[in-house]
PDB file of C-alpha atoms in Angstrom:
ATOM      1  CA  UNK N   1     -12.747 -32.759   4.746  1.00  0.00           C
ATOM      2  CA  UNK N   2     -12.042 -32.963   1.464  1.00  0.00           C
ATOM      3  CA  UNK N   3     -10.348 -36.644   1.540  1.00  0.00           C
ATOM      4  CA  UNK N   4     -13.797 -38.054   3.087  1.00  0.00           C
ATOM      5  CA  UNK N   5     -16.057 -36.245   0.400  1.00  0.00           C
ATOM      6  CA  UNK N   6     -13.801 -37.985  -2.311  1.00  0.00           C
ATOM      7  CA  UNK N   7     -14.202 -41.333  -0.561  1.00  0.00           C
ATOM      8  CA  UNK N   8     -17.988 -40.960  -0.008  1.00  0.00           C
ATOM      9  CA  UNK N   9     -17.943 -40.156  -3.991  1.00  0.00           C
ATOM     10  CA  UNK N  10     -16.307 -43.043  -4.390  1.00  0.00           C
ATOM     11  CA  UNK N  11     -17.799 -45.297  -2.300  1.00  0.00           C
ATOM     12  CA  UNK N  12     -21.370 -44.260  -3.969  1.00  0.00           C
ATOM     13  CA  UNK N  13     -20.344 -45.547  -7.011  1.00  0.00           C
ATOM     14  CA  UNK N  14     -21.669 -49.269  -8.340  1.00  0.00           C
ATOM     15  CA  UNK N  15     -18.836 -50.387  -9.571  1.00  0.00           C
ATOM     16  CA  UNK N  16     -15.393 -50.764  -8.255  1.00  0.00           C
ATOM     17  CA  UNK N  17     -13.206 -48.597 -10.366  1.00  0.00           C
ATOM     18  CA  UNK N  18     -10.386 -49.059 -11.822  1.00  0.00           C
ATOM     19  CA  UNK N  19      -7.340 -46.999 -10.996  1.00  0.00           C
ATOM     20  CA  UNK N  20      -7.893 -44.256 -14.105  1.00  0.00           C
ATOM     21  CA  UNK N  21     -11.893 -44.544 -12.777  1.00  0.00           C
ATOM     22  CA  UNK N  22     -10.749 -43.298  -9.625  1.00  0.00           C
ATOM     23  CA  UNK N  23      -8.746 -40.879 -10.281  1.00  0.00           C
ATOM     24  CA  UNK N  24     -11.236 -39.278 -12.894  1.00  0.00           C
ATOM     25  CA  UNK N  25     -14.038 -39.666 -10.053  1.00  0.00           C
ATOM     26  CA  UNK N  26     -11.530 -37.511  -7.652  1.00  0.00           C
ATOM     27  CA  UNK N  27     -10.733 -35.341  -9.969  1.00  0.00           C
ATOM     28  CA  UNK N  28     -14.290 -34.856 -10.912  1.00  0.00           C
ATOM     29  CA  UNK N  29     -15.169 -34.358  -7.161  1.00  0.00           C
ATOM     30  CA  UNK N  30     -11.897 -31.926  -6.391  1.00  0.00           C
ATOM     31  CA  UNK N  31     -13.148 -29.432  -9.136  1.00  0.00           C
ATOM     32  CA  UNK N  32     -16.557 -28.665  -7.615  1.00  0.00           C
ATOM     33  CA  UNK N  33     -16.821 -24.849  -6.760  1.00  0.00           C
ATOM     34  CA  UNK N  34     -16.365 -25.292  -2.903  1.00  0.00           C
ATOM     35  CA  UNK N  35     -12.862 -26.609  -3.005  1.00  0.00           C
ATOM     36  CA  UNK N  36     -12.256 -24.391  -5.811  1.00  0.00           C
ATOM     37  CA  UNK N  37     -12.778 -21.468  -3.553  1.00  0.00           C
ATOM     38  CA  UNK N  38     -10.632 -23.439  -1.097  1.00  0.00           C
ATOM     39  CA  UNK N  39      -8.138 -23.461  -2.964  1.00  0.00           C
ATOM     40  CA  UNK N  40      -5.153 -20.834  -1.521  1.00  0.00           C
ATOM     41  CA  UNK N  41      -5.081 -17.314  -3.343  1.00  0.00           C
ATOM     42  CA  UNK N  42      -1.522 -16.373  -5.154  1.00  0.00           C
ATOM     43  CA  UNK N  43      -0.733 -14.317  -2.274  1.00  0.00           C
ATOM     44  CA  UNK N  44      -0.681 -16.834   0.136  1.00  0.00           C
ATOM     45  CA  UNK N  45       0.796 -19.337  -1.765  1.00  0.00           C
ATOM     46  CA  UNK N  46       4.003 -16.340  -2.240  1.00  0.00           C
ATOM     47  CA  UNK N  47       3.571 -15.745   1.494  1.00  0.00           C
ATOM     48  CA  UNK N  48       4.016 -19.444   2.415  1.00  0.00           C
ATOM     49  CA  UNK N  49       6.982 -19.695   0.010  1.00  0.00           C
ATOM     50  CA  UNK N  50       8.249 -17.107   1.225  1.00  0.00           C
ATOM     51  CA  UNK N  51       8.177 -18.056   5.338  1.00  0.00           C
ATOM     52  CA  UNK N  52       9.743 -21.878   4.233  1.00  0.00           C
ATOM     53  CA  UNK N  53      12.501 -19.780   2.476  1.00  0.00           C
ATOM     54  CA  UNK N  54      12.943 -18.099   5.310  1.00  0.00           C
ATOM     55  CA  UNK N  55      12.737 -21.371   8.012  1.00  0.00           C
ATOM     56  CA  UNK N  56      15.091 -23.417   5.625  1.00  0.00           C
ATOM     57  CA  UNK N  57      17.650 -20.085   5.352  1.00  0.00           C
ATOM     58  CA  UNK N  58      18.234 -20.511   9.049  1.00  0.00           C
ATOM     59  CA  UNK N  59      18.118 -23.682   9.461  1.00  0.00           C
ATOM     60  CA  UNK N  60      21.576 -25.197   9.744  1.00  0.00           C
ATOM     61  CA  UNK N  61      21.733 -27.662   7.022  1.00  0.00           C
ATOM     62  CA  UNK N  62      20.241 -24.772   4.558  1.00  0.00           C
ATOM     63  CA  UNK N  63      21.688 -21.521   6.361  1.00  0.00           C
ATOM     64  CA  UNK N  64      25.593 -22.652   7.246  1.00  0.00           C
ATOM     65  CA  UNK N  65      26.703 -21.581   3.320  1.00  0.00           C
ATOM     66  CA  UNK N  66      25.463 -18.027   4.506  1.00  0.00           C
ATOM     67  CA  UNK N  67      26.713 -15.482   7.073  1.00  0.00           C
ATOM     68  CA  UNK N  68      24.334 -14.344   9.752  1.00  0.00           C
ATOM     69  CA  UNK N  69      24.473 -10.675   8.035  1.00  0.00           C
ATOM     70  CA  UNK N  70      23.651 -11.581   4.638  1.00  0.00           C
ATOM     71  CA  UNK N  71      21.086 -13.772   5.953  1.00  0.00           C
ATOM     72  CA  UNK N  72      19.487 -10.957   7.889  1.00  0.00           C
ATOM     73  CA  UNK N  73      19.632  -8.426   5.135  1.00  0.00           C
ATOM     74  CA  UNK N  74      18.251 -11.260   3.088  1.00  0.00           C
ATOM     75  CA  UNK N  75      15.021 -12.190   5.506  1.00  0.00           C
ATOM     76  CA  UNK N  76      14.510  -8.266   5.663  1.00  0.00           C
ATOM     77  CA  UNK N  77      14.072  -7.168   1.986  1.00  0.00           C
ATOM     78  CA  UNK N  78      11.792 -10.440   1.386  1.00  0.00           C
ATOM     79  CA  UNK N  79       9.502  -9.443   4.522  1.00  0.00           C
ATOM     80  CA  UNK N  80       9.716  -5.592   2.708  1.00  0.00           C
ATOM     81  CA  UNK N  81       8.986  -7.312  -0.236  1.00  0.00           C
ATOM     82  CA  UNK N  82       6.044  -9.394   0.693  1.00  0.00           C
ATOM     83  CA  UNK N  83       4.599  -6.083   2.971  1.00  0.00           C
ATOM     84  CA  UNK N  84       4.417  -4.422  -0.626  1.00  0.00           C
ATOM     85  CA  UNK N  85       2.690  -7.079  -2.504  1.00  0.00           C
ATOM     86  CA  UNK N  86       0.038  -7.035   0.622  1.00  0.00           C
ATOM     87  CA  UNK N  87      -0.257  -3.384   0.970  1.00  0.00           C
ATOM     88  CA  UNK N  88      -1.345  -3.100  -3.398  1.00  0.00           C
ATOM     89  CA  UNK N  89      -3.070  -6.165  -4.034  1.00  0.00           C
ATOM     90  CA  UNK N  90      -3.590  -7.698  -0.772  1.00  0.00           C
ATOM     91  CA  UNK N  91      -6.443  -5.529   0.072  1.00  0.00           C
ATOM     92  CA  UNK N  92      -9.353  -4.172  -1.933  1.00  0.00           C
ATOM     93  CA  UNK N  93      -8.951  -0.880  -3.774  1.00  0.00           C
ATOM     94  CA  UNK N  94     -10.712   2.018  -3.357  1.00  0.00           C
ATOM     95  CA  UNK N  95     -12.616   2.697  -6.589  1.00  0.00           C
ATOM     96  CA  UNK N  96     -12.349   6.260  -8.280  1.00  0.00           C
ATOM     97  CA  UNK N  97     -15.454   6.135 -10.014  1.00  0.00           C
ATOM     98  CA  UNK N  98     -17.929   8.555  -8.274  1.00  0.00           C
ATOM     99  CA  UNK N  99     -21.038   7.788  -7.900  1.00  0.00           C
ATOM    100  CA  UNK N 100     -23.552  10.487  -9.576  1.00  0.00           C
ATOM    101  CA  UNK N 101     -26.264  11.013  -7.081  1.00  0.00           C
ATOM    102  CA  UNK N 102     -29.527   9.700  -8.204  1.00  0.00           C
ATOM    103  CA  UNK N 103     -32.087  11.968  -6.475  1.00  0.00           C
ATOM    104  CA  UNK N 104     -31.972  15.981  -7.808  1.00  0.00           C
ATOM    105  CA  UNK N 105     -33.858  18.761  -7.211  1.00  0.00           C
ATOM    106  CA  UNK N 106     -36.962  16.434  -5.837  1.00  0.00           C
ATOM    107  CA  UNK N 107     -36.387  13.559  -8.333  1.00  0.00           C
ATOM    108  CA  UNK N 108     -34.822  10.796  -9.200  1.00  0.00           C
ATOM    109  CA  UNK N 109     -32.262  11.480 -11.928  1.00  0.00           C
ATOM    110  CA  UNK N 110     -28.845  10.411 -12.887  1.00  0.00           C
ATOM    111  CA  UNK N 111     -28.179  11.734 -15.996  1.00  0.00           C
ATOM    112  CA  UNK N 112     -25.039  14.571 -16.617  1.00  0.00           C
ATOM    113  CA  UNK N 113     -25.047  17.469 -16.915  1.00  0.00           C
ATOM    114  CA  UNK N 114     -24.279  17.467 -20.839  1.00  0.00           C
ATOM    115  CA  UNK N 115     -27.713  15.297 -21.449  1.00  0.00           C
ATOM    116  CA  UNK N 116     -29.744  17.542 -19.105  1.00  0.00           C
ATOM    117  CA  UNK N 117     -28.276  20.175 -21.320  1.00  0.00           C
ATOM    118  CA  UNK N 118     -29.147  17.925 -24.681  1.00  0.00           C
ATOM    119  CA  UNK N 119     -33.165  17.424 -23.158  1.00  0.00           C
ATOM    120  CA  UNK N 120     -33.149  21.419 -22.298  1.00  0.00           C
ATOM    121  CA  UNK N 121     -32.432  22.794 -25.714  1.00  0.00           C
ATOM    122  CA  UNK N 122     -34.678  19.649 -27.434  1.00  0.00           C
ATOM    123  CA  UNK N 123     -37.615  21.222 -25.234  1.00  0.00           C
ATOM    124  CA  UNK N 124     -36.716  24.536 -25.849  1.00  0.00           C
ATOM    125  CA  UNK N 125     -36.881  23.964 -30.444  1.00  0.00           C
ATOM    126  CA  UNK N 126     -40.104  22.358 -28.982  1.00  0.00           C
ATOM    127  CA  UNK N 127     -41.073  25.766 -27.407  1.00  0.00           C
ATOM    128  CA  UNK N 128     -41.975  24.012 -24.331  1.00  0.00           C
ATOM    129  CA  UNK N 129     -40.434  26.400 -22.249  1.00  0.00           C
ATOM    130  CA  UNK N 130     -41.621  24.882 -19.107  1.00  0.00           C
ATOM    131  CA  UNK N 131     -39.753  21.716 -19.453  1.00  0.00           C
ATOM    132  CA  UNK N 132     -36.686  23.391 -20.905  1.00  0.00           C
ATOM    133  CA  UNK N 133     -36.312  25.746 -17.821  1.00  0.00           C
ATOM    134  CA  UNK N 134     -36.879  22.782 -15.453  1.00  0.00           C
ATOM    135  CA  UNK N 135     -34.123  20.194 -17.188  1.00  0.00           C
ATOM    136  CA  UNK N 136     -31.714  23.284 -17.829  1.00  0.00           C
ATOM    137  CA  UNK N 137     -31.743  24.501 -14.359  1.00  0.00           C
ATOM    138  CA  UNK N 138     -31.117  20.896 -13.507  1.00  0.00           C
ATOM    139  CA  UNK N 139     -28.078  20.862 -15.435  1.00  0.00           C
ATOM    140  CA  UNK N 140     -26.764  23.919 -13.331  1.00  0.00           C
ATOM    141  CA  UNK N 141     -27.294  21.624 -10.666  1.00  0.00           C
ATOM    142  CA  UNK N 142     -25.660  18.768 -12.061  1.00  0.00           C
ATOM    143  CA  UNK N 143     -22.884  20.578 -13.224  1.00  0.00           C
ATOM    144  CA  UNK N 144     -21.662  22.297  -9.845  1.00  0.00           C
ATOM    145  CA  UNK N 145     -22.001  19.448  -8.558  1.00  0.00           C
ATOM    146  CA  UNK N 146     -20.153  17.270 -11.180  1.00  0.00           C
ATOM    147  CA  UNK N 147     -17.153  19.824 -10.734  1.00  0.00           C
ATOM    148  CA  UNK N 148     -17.301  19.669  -7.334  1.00  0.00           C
ATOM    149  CA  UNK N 149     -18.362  23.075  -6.357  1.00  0.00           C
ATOM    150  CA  UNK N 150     -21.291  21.694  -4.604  1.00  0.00           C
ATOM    151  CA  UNK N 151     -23.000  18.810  -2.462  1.00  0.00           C
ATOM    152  CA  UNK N 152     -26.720  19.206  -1.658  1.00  0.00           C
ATOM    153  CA  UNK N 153     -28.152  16.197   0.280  1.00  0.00           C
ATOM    154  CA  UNK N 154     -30.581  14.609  -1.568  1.00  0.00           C
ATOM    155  CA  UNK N 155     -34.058  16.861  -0.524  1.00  0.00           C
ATOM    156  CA  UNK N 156     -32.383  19.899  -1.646  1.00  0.00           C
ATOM    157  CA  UNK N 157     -34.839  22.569  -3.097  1.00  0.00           C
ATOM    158  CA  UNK N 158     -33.547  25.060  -5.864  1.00  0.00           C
ATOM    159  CA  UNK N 159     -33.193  27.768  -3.925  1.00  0.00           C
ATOM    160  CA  UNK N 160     -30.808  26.050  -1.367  1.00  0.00           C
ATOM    161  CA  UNK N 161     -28.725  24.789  -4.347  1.00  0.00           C
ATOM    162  CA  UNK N 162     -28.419  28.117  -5.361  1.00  0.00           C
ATOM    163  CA  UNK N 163     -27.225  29.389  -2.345  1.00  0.00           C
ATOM    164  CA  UNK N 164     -24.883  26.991  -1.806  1.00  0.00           C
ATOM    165  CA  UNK N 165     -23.354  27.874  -5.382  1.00  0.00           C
ATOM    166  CA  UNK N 166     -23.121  31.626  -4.193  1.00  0.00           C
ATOM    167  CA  UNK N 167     -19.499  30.351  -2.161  1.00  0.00           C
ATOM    168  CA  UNK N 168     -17.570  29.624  -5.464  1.00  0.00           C
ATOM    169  CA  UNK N 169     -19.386  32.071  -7.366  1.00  0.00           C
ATOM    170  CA  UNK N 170     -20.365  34.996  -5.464  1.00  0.00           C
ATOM    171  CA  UNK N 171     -21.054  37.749  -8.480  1.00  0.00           C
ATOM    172  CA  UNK N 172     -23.813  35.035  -9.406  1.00  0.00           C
ATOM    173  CA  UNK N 173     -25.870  35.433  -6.361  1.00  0.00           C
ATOM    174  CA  UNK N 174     -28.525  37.325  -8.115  1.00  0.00           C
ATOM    175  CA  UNK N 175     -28.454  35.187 -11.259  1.00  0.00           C
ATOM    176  CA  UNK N 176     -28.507  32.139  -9.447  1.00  0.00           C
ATOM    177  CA  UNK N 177     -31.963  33.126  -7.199  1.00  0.00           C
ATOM    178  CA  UNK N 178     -33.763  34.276 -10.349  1.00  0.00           C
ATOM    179  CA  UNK N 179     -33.251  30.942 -11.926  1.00  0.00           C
ATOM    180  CA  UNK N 180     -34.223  28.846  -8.818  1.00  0.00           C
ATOM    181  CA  UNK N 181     -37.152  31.522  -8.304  1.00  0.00           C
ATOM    182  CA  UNK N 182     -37.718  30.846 -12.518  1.00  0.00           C
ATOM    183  CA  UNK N 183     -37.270  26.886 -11.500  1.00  0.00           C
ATOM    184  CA  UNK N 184     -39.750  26.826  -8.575  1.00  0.00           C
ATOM    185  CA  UNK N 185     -42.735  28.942 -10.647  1.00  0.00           C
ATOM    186  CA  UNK N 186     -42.722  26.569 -13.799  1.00  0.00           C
ATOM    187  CA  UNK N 187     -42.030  23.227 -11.613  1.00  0.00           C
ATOM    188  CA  UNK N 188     -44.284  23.994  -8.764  1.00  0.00           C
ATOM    189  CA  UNK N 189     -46.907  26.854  -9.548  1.00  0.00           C
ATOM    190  CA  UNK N 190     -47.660  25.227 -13.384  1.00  0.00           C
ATOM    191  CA  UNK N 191     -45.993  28.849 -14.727  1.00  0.00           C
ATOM    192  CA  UNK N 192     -45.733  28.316 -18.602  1.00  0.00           C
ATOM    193  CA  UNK N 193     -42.386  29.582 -18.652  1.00  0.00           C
ATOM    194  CA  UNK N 194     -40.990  32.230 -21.737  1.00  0.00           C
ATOM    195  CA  UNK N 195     -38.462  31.919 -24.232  1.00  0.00           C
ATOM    196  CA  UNK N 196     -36.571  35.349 -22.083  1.00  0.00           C
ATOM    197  CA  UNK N 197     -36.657  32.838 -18.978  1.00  0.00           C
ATOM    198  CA  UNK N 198     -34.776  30.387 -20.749  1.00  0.00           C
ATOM    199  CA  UNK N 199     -32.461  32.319 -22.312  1.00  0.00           C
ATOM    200  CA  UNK N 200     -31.419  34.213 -19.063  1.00  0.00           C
ATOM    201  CA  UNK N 201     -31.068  30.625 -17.389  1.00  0.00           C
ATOM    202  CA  UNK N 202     -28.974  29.496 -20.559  1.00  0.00           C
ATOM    203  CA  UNK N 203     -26.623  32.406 -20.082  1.00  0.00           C
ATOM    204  CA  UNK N 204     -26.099  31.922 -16.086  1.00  0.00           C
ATOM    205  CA  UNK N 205     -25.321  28.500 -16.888  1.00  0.00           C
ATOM    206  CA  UNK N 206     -22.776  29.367 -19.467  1.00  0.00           C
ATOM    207  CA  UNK N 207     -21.112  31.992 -17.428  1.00  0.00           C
ATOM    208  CA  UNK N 208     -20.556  29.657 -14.749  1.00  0.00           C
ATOM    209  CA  UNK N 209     -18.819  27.452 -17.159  1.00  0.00           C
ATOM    210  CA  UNK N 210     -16.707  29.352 -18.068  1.00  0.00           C
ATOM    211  CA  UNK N 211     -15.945  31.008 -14.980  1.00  0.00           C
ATOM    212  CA  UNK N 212     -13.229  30.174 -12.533  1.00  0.00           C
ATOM    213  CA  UNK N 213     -14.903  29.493  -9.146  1.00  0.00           C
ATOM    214  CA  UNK N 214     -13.343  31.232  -5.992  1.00  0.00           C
ATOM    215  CA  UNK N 215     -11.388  29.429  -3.449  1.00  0.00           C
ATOM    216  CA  UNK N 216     -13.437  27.903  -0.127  1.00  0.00           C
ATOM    217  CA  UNK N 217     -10.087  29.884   1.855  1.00  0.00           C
ATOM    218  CA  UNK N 218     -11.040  33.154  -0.082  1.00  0.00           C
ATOM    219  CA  UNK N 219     -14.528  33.503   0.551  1.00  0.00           C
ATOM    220  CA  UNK N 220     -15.631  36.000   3.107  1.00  0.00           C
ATOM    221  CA  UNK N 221     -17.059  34.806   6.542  1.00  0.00           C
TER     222      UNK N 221
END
């Protein structure tokens, strides 16, 4: 394939080049992307290398300096070998990054829970007390779920968040429903909120910062 596309390269040229024509012409041709990604990856050039070493070792006019047990422990450790270079770069790795779930509460919103936390208290100097209690309950969210404490699918309401936080934090359970109940009457019944709402949802987030959350094996059934 790649011997008749650098002959029909050639051959549509005017001129008959000379030899350095020709060779810049193939060499022109050869680095085009698709032979490029033809081209064999590192591995499998180290694989190939590695199977000829391994023909020519027991082949007699390469393999009679060696005995047939060093040349068996010898074929062994480069087959380990080459099974370790496969199994960490011969497959794709699994990234660590998680991915921050873009939908919350009813909305579309990546952000952590630090900048939730940021827009909450900005709204709050503000005295819109509305907004604040809406972006700082969504930090609660974010931040159970950032620590892993929770995983709401994506149509979650705030009162099924909440419960679902009542596992690793079941002293909260009355906290937590008052601010999804707090959540629900400025974000869905146009409540104007207070300054006491906000500060009550401020200090249930704080406590469960700062509170160690109780083992999945040690919650009651």
């Amino acid at each position: 394939m790649i011997v008749s596309s650098v002959l029909v390269a050639l051959a549509s040229t005017p001129l008959i080049p000379d030899g350095d024509g020709a060779r810049e012409l193939a060499e022109k041709e050869l680095a085009k992307p698709e032979y490029q990604a033809a081209k064999p990856t590192l591995i499998d050039q180290w694989a190939r290398a590695v199977v000829d070493f391994l023909i020519d070792m027991f082949t007699p006019q390469h393999g009679a300096d060696l005995g047939p047990w060093a040349a068996i422990v010898i074929g062994v450790l480069l087959v380990a070998v080459l099974i370790a270079v496969l199994l960490i770069w011969g497959r794709p790795r699994r990234s660590r990054v998680r991915t921050t779930p873009s939908v919350l509460l009813g909305s579309a919103d990546d952000r952590t829970a630090a900048e939730l936390r940021a827009e909450a208290d900005r709204a709050a100097r503000e005295e819109d007390w509305a907004a604040a209690i809406v972006l700082r309950y969504r930090a609660v969210a974010r931040s159970l779920i950032e620590r892993d404490l929770i995983a709401p699918a994506p149509g979650a309401t705030a009162q099924t968040i909440a419960r679902e936080a009542v596992a690793p934090f079941p002293a909260e359970g009355d906290a937590l429903h008052e601010a999804a109940v707090a959540f629900d009457d400025v974000r869905y019944l146009g409540h104007p909120g207070s300054a006491e709402l906000y500060r009550a949802l401020v200090q249930t987030d704080e406590r469960l910062r700062s509170l160690r959350p109780v083992p999945i094996d040690a919650v009651p059934a």
